Coordinates of C-alpha atoms and ligand atoms in Angstrom, one line a residue:
X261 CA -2.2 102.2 -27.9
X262 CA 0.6 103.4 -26.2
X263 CA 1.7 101.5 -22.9
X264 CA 3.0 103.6 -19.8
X265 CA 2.7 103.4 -16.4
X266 CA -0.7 105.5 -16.3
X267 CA -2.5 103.2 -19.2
X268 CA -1.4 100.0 -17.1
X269 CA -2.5 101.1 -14.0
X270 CA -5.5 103.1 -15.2
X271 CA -8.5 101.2 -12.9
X272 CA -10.7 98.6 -14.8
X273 CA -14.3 100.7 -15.1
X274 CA -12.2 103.2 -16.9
X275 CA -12.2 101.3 -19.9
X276 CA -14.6 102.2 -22.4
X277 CA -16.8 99.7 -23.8
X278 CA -15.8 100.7 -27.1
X279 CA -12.0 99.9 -26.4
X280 CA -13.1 96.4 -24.9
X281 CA -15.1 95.5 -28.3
X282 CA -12.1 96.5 -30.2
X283 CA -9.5 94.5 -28.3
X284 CA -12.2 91.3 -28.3
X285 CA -12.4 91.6 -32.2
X286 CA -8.8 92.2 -33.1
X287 CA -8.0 89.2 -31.0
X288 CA -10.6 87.3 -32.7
X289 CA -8.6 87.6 -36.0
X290 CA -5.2 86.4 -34.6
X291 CA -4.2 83.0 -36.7
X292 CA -2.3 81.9 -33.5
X293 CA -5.4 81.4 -30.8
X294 CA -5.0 78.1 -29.1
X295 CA -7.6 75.1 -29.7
X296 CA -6.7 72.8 -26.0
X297 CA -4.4 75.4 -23.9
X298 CA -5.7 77.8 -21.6
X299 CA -5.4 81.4 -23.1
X300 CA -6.7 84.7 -22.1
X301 CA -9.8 86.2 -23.4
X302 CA -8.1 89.1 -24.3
X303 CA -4.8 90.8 -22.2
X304 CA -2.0 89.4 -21.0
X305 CA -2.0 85.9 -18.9
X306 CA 1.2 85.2 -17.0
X307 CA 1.6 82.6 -13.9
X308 CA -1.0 79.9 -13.1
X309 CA -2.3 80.3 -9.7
X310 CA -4.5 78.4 -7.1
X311 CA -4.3 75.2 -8.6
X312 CA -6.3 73.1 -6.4
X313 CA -9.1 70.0 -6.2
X314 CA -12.4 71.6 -4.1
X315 CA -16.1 71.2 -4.3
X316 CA -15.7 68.1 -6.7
X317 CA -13.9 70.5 -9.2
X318 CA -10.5 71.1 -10.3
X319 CA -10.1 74.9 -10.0
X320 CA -7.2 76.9 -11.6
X321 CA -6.4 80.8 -11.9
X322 CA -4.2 82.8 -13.5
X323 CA -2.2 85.9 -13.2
X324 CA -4.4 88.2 -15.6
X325 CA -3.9 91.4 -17.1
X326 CA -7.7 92.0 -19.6
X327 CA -7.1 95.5 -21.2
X328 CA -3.6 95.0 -23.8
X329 CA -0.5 92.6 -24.3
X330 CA 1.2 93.7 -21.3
X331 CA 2.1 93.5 -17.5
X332 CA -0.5 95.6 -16.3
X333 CA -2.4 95.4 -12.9
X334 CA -3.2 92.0 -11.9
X335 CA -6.5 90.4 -11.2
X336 CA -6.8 86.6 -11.1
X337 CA -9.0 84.9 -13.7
X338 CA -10.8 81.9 -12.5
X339 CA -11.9 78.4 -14.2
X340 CA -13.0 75.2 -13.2
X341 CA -12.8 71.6 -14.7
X342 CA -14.6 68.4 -14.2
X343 CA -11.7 66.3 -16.2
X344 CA -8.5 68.9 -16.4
X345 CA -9.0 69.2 -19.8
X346 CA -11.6 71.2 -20.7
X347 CA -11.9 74.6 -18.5
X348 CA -14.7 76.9 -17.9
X349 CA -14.1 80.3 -17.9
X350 CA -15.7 82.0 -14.6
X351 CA -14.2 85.3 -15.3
X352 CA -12.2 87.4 -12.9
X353 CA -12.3 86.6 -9.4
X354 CA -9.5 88.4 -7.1
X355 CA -9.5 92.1 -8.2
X356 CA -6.8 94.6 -7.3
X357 CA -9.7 96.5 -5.1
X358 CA -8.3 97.1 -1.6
X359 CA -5.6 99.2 -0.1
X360 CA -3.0 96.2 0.5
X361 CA -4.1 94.8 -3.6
X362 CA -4.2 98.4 -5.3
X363 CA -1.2 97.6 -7.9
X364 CA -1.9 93.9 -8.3
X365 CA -3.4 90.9 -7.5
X366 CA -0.1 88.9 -7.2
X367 CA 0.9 84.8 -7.4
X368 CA -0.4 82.2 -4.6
X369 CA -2.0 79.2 -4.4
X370 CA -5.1 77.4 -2.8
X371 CA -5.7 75.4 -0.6
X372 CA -8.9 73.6 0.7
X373 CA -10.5 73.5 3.9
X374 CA -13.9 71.6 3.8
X375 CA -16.5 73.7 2.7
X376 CA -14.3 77.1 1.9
X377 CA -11.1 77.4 -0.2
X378 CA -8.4 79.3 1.2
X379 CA -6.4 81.6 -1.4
X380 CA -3.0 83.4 -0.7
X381 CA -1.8 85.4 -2.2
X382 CA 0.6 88.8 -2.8
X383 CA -0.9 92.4 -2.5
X384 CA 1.1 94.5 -4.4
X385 CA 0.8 98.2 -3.5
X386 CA 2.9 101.4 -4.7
X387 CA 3.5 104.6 -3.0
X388 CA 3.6 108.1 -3.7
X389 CA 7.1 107.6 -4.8
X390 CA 6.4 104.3 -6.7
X391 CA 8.0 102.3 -3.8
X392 CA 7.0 98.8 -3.9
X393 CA 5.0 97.3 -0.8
X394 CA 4.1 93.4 -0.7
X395 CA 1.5 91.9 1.8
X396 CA 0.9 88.4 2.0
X397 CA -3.1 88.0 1.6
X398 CA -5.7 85.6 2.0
X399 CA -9.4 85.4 0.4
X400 CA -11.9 82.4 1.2
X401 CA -13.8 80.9 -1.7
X402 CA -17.3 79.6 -0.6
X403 CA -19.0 76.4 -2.9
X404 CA -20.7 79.1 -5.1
X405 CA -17.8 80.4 -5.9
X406 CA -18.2 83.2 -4.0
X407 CA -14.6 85.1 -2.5
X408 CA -14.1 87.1 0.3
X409 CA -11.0 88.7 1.3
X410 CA -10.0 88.3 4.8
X411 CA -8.8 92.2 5.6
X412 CA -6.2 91.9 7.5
X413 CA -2.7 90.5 6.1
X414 CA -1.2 87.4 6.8
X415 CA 2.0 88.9 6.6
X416 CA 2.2 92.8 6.5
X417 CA 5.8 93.3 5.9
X418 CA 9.2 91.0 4.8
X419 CA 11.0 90.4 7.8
X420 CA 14.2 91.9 8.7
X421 CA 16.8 91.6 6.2
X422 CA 14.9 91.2 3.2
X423 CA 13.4 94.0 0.7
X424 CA 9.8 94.0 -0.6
X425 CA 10.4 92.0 -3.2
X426 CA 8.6 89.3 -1.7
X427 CA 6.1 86.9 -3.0
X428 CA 4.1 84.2 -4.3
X429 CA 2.9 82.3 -1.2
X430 CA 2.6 78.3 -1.1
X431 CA 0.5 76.9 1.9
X432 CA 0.4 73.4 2.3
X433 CA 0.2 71.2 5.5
X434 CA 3.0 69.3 6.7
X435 CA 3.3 67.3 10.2
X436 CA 0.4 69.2 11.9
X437 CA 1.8 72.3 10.9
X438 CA 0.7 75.0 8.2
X439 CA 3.9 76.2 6.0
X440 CA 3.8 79.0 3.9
X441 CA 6.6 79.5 1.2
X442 CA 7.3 83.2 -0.3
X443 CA 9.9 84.2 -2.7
X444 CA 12.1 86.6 -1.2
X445 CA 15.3 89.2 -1.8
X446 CA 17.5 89.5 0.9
X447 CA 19.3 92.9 1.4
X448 CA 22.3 91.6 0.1
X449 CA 20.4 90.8 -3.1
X450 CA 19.9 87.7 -3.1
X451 CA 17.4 85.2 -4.1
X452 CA 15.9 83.0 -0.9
X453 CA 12.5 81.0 -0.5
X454 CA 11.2 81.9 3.4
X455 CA 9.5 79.3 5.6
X456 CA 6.2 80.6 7.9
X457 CA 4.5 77.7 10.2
X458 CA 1.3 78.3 11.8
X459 CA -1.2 76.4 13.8
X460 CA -4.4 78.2 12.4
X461 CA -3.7 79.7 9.6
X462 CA -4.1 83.4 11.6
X463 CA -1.2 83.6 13.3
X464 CA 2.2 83.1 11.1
X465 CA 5.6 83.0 12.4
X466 CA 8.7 83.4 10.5
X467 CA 11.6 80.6 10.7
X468 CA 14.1 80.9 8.3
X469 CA 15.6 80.9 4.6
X470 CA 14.6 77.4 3.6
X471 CA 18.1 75.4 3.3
X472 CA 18.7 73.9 0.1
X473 CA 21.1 74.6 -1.6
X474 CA 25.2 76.6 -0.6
X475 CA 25.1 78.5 -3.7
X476 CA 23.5 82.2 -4.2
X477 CA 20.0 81.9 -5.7
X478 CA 20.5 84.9 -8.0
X479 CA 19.1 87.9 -6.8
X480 CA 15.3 87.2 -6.6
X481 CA 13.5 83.8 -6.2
X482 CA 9.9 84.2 -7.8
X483 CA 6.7 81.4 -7.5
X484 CA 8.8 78.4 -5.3
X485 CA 6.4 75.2 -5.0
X486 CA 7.1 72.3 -2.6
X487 CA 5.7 69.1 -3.6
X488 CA 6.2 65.5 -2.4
X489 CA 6.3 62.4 -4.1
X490 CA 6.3 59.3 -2.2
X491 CA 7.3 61.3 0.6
X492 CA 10.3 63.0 -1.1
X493 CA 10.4 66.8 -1.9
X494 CA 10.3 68.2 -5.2
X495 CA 11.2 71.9 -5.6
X496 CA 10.3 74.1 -8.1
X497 CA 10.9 77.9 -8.2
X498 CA 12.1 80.7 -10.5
X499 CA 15.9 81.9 -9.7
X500 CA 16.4 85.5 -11.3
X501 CA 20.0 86.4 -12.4
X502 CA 21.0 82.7 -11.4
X503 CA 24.8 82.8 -11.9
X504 CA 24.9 80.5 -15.5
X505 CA 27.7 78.2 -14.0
X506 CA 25.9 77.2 -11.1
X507 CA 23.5 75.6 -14.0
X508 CA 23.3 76.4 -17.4
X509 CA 20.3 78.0 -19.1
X510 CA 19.4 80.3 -22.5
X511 CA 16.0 81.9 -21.2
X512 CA 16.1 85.5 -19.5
X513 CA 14.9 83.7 -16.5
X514 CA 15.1 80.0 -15.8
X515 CA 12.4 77.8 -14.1
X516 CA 14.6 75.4 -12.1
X517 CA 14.0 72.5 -9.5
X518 CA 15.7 70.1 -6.8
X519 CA 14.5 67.1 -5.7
X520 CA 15.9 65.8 -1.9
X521 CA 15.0 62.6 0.6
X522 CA 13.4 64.7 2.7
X523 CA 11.8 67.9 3.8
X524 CA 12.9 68.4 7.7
X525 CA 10.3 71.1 8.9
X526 CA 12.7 71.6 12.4
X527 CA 15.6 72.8 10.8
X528 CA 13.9 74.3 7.8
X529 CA 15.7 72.1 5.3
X530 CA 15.9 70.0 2.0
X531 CA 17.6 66.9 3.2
X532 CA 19.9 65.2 0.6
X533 CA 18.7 67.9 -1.9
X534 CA 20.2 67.4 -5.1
X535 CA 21.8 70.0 -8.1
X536 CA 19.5 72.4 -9.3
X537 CA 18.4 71.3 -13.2
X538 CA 16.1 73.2 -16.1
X539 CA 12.6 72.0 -15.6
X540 CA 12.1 72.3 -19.3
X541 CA 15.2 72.4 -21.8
X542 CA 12.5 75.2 -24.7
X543 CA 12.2 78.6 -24.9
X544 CA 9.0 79.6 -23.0
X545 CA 8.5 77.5 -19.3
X546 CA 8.4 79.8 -16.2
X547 CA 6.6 79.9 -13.0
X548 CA 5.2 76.5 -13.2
X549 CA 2.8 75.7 -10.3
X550 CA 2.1 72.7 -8.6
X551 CA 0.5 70.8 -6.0
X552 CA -0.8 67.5 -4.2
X553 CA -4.0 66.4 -5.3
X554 CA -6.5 63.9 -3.1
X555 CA -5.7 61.7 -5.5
X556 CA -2.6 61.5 -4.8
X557 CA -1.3 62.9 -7.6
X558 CA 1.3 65.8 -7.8
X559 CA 0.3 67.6 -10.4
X560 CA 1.7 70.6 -12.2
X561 CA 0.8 73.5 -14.8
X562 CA 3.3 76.1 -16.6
X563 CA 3.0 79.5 -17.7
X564 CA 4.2 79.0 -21.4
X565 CA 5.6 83.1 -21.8
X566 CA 8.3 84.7 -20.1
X567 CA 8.6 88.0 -18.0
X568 CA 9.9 91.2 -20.1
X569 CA 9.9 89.3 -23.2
X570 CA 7.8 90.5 -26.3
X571 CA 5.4 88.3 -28.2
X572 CA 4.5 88.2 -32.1
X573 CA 0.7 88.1 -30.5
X574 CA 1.6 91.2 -28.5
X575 CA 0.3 93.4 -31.4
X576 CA -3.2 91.2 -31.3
X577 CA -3.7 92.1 -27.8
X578 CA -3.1 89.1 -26.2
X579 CA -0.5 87.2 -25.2
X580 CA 0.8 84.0 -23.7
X581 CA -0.8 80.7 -22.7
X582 CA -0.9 78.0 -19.8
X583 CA 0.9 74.5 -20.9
X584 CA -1.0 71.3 -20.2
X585 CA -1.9 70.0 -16.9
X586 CA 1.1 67.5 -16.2
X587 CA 1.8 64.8 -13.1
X588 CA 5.3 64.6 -11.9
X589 CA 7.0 61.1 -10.7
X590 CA 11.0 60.8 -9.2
X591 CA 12.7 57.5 -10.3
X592 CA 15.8 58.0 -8.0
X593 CA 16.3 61.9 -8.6
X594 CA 15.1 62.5 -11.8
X595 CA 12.0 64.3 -12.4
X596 CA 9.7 62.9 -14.7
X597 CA 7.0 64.8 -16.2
X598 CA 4.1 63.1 -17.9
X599 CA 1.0 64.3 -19.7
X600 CA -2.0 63.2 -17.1
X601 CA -4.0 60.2 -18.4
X602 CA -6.9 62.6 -19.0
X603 CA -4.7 64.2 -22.3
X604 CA -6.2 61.3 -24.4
X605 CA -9.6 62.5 -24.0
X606 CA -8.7 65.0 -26.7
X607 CA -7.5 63.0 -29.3
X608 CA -10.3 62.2 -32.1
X609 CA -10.2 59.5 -35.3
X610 CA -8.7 59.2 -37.6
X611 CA -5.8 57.9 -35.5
X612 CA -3.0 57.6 -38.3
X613 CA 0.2 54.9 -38.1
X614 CA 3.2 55.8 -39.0
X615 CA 5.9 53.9 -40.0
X616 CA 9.2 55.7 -41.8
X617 CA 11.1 53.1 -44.3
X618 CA 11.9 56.0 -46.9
X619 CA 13.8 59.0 -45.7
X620 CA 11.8 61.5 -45.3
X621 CA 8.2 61.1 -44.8
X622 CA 5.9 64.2 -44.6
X623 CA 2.6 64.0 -42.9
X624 CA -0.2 67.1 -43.6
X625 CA -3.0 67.0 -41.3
X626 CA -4.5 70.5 -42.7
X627 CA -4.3 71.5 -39.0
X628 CA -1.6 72.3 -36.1
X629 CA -4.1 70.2 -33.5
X630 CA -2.5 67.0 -33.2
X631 CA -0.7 64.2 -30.8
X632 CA 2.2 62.6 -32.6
X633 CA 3.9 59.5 -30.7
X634 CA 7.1 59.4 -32.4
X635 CA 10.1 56.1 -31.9
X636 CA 13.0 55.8 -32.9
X637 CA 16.1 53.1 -32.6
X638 CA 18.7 53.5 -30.4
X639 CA 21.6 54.8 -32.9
X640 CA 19.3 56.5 -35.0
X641 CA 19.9 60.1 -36.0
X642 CA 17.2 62.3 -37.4
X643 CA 15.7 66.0 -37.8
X644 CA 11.7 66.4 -37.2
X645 CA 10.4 69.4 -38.6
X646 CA 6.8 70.8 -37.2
X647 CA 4.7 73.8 -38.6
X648 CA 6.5 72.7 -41.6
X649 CA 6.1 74.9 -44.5
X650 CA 8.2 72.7 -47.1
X651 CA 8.3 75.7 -50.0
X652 CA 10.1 78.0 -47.7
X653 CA 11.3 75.4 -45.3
X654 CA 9.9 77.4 -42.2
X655 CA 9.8 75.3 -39.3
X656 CA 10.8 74.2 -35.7
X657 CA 13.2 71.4 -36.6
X658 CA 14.3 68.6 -33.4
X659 CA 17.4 67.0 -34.3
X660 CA 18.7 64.2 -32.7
X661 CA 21.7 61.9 -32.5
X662 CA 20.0 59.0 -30.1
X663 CA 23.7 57.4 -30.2
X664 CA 25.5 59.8 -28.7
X665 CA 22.7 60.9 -26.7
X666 CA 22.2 64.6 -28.2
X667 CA 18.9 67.0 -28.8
X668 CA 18.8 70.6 -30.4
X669 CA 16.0 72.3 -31.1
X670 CA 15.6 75.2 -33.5
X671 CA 13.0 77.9 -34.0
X672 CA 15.1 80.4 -36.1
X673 CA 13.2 79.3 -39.1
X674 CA 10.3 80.9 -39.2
X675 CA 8.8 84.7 -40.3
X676 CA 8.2 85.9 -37.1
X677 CA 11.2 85.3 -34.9
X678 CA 10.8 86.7 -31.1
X679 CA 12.9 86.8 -28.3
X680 CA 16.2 86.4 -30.2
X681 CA 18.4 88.0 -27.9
X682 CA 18.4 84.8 -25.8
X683 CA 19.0 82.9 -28.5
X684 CA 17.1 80.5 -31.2
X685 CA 18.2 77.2 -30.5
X686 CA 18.5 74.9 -27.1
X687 CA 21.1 72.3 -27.3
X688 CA 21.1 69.6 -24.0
X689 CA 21.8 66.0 -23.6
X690 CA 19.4 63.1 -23.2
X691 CA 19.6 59.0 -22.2
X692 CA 21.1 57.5 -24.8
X693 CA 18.8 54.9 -25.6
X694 CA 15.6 54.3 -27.9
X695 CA 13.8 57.9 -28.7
X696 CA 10.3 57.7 -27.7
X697 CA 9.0 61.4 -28.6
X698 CA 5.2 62.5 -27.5
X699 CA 4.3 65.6 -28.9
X700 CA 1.3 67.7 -28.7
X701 CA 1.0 70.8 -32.1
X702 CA -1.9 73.4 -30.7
X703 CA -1.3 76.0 -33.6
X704 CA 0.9 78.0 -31.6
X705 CA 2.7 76.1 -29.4
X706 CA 4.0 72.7 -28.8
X707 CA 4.7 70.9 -26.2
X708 CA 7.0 67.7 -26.3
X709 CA 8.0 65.0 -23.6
X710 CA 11.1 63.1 -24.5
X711 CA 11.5 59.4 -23.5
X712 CA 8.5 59.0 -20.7
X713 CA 8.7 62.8 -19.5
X714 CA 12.7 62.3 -18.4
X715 CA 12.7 65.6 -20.2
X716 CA 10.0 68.1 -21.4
X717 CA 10.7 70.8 -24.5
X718 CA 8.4 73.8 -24.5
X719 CA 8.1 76.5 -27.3
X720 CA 5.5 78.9 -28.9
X721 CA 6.2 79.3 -32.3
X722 CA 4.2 81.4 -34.6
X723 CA 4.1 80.2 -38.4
X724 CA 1.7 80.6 -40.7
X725 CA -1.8 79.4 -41.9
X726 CA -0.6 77.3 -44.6
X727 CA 2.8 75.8 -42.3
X728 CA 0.6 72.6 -41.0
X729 CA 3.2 69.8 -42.2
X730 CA 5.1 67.1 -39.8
X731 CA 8.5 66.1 -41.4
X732 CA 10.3 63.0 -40.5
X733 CA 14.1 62.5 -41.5
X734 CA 15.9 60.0 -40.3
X735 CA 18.6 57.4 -41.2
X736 CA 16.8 54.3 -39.9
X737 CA 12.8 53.2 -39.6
X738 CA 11.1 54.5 -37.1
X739 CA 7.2 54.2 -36.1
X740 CA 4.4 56.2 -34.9
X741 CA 1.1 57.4 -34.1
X742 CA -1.0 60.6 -34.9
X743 CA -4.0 61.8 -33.4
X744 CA -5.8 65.2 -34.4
X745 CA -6.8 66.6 -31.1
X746 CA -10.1 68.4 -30.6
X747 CA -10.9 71.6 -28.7
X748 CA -11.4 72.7 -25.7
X749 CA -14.9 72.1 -24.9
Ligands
FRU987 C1 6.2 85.8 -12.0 C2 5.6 87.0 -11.3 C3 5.4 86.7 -9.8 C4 4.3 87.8 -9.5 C5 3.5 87.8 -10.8 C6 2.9 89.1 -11.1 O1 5.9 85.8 -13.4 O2 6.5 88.1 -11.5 O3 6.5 86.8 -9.0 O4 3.6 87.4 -8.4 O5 4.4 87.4 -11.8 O6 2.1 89.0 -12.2

């Protein structure tokens, strides 16, 4: 198929069966479909959306595009978890089926009010001339699952001074008050996150360009989250065409956060709110989503793709994945970033122990499903190799210098190479102290959290069948652990 704007905009019934059965079997014979992430049927899956806890469920959506590998008009696709590990699939929920939806059901979030869930989210509409029109929307979800939209906007238009590039409401409650978060574009083209309060969740006033920060915000902010841990504010958003000295970053887009003492709802600001820093030092994080659970946990999910970037999958008919569910901590202002406890209900026996005396030590566990828990000594340097293919010596290699406190990872090894205009490598510091490594292989992808989650290193990678090796290298023992990880059930 060839993609234009027709094709991607062409309304859902209009695909034949015929073209659906295709798609579903030639995505059945990818070698790259995930065993424990969150993929899509078939399509495109970008941002995770509506995280929330409701009806004695975790329920989760994502930004979904069914018919091809490509940006299409968005519905959201719905699932629900007992444990946050193994998701049901519920199908599409929010459908692009009203006049203030027609070109996509855009990014929001959840949020619960007794018996009905409350969804916001973006209507994306185009004109005759293709001129873009955002409304911010809401939907209520009964206990059987059952949405209905609310028909008339929460917000109808931007307000003055800013362009329709505006999106990806947050509601949360804070001090009696409802806020609403939406990334916004100024008319001076510039990236801001706008603050709306409101009393019943009907009427929403406009306050202000959340204050958090004296430098420009490139010249769109996409998917901004506020959460709080402990009371303090954690930030997370998207920045596009974030000037690169305000903070470095390699991806076409970065996924950045701030963390600050506190969130003052009268003057609209981020007290004490620190530098902005990566939220993941890979290749593939963006529009992470997150929120405070009842259990008073702040928990958060990625989109593991980028926007405008082309994937070795995109020929399959599918295309990107949602990272593991992960709970965010501050010690002082660093943001930690941990697997949830609930990741070691996928590990299965035989657990293997490692323990590296000879140089090199190569580990085969006939599959890319595992959890490796790798340590190393303080002044040990060393190169870990995953999706190893030792004949050709394919592979994503980790190097690390623990002494001088140094990390690059590089994917340029491999036969199908992607997005190499932003480069193949990411280089960045880390604590200078004993390397504690947890890293989770799901063919595909890997995820890895370096010492307790200080950092988190995300990347697809595509290798092939036979490439199923772990190789350790390293100038002084190290130990470990390795679980093979089960599906999704
Ligand atoms: C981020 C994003 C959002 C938008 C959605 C559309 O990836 O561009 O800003 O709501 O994707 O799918």
């Amino acid at each position: 198929i060839t993609w234009n704007t027709q094709k991607r905009y062409r309304p859902y019934e209009q695909w034949s069966t015929e073209y659906k059965k295709e798609l579903l079997h030639s995505v059945a014979q990818s070698q790259w479909r995930l065993n424990y992430h969150i993929q899509p049927v078939t399509g495109l899956l970008n941002d995770p959306n509506g995280f929330s806890y409701f009806n004695d469920q975790w329920h989760l959506f994502y930004q979904a595009y069914p018919f091809g590998a490509v940006h299409g008009v968005k519905s959201w696709y719905h699932l629900v978890s007992d444990n946050l590990i193994d998701w049901q699939e519920l199908g599409l929920a929010l459908q692009p089926d009203s006049k203030y939806d027609s070109h996509g059901v855009y990014s929001g979030s959840a949020f619960p009010l007794g018996e009905q869930l409350l969804l916001t989210y973006t209507g994306n509409v185009r004109d005759q001339e293709w001129e873009r029109h955002s409304y911010q929307l809401g939907a209520l979800m009964d206990t059987n699952n059952e949405i209905t939209k609310i028909s008339t906007p929460f917000i109808p238009s931007p307000p003055v001074g800013y362009t329709q590039e505006f999106r990806d409401p947050q509601i949360f409650k804070y001090e009696e008050k409802y806020v609403m978060l939406i990334g916004a574009q100024n008319t001076k083209q510039e990236g801001q996150i706008l603050t709306y309060i409101s009393d019943d969740l009907k009427e929403w006033q406009f306050i202000g360009p959340l204050s958090f920060t004296d430098k420009k915000m490139g010249f769109m902010i996409e998917c901004p989250n506020l959460v709080f841990y402990k009371g303090r504010p954690i930030l997370l958003f998207c920045p596009q065409g974030l000037d690169k000295n305000i903070c470095h970053y390699d991806n076409i887009y970065p996924n950045m956060y701030v963390v600050a003492e506190k969130f003052d709802l009268a003057t609209n600001t981020l007290v004490g709110a620190s530098s902005l820093k990566n939220l993941d030092e890979g290749f593939d994080v963006y529009a992470t989503q997150a929120f405070n659970a009842p259990d008073g946990r702040a928990l958060a999910i990625s989109w593991i793709g980028l926007p405008e970037i082309e994937y070795p999958t995109d020929q399959e008919g599918w295309a990107h994945c949602l990272s593991l569910v992960k709970e965010l901590h501050l010690i002082g202002d660093v943001l930690f970033q941990q697997p949830i406890q609930e990741s070691k209900k996928l590990q299965t026996t035989p657990m293997q122990k490692l323990k590296g005396t000879s140089f090199t030590e190569s580990f085969d566990l006939h599959t890319n499903s595992y959890e490796a828990k790798l340590t190393f000594t303080k002044d040990a340097k060393g190169t870990i190799t995953l999706f190893h293919d030792p004949i050709k010596n394919n592979g994503l290699t980790i190097s690390f210098d623990s002494k001088h406190g140094k990390m690059k990872v590089d994917r340029n090894h491999s036969e199908h190479p992607f997005a190499s205009a932003f480069g193949s490598q990411r280089e960045f510091e880390i604590t200078k102290q004993p390397l504690n490594l947890q890293i989770f292989v799901d063919s595909s992808v890997v995820e890895i959290f370096i010492n307790q989650g200080e950092q988190t290193l995300t990347a697809r990678y595509f290798p092939e069948k036979s490439a199923t090796a772990l190789t350790v290298m390293t100038d002084k023992n190290w130990q470990g652990t390795l679980f093979p990880l089960r599906s999704m059930k």
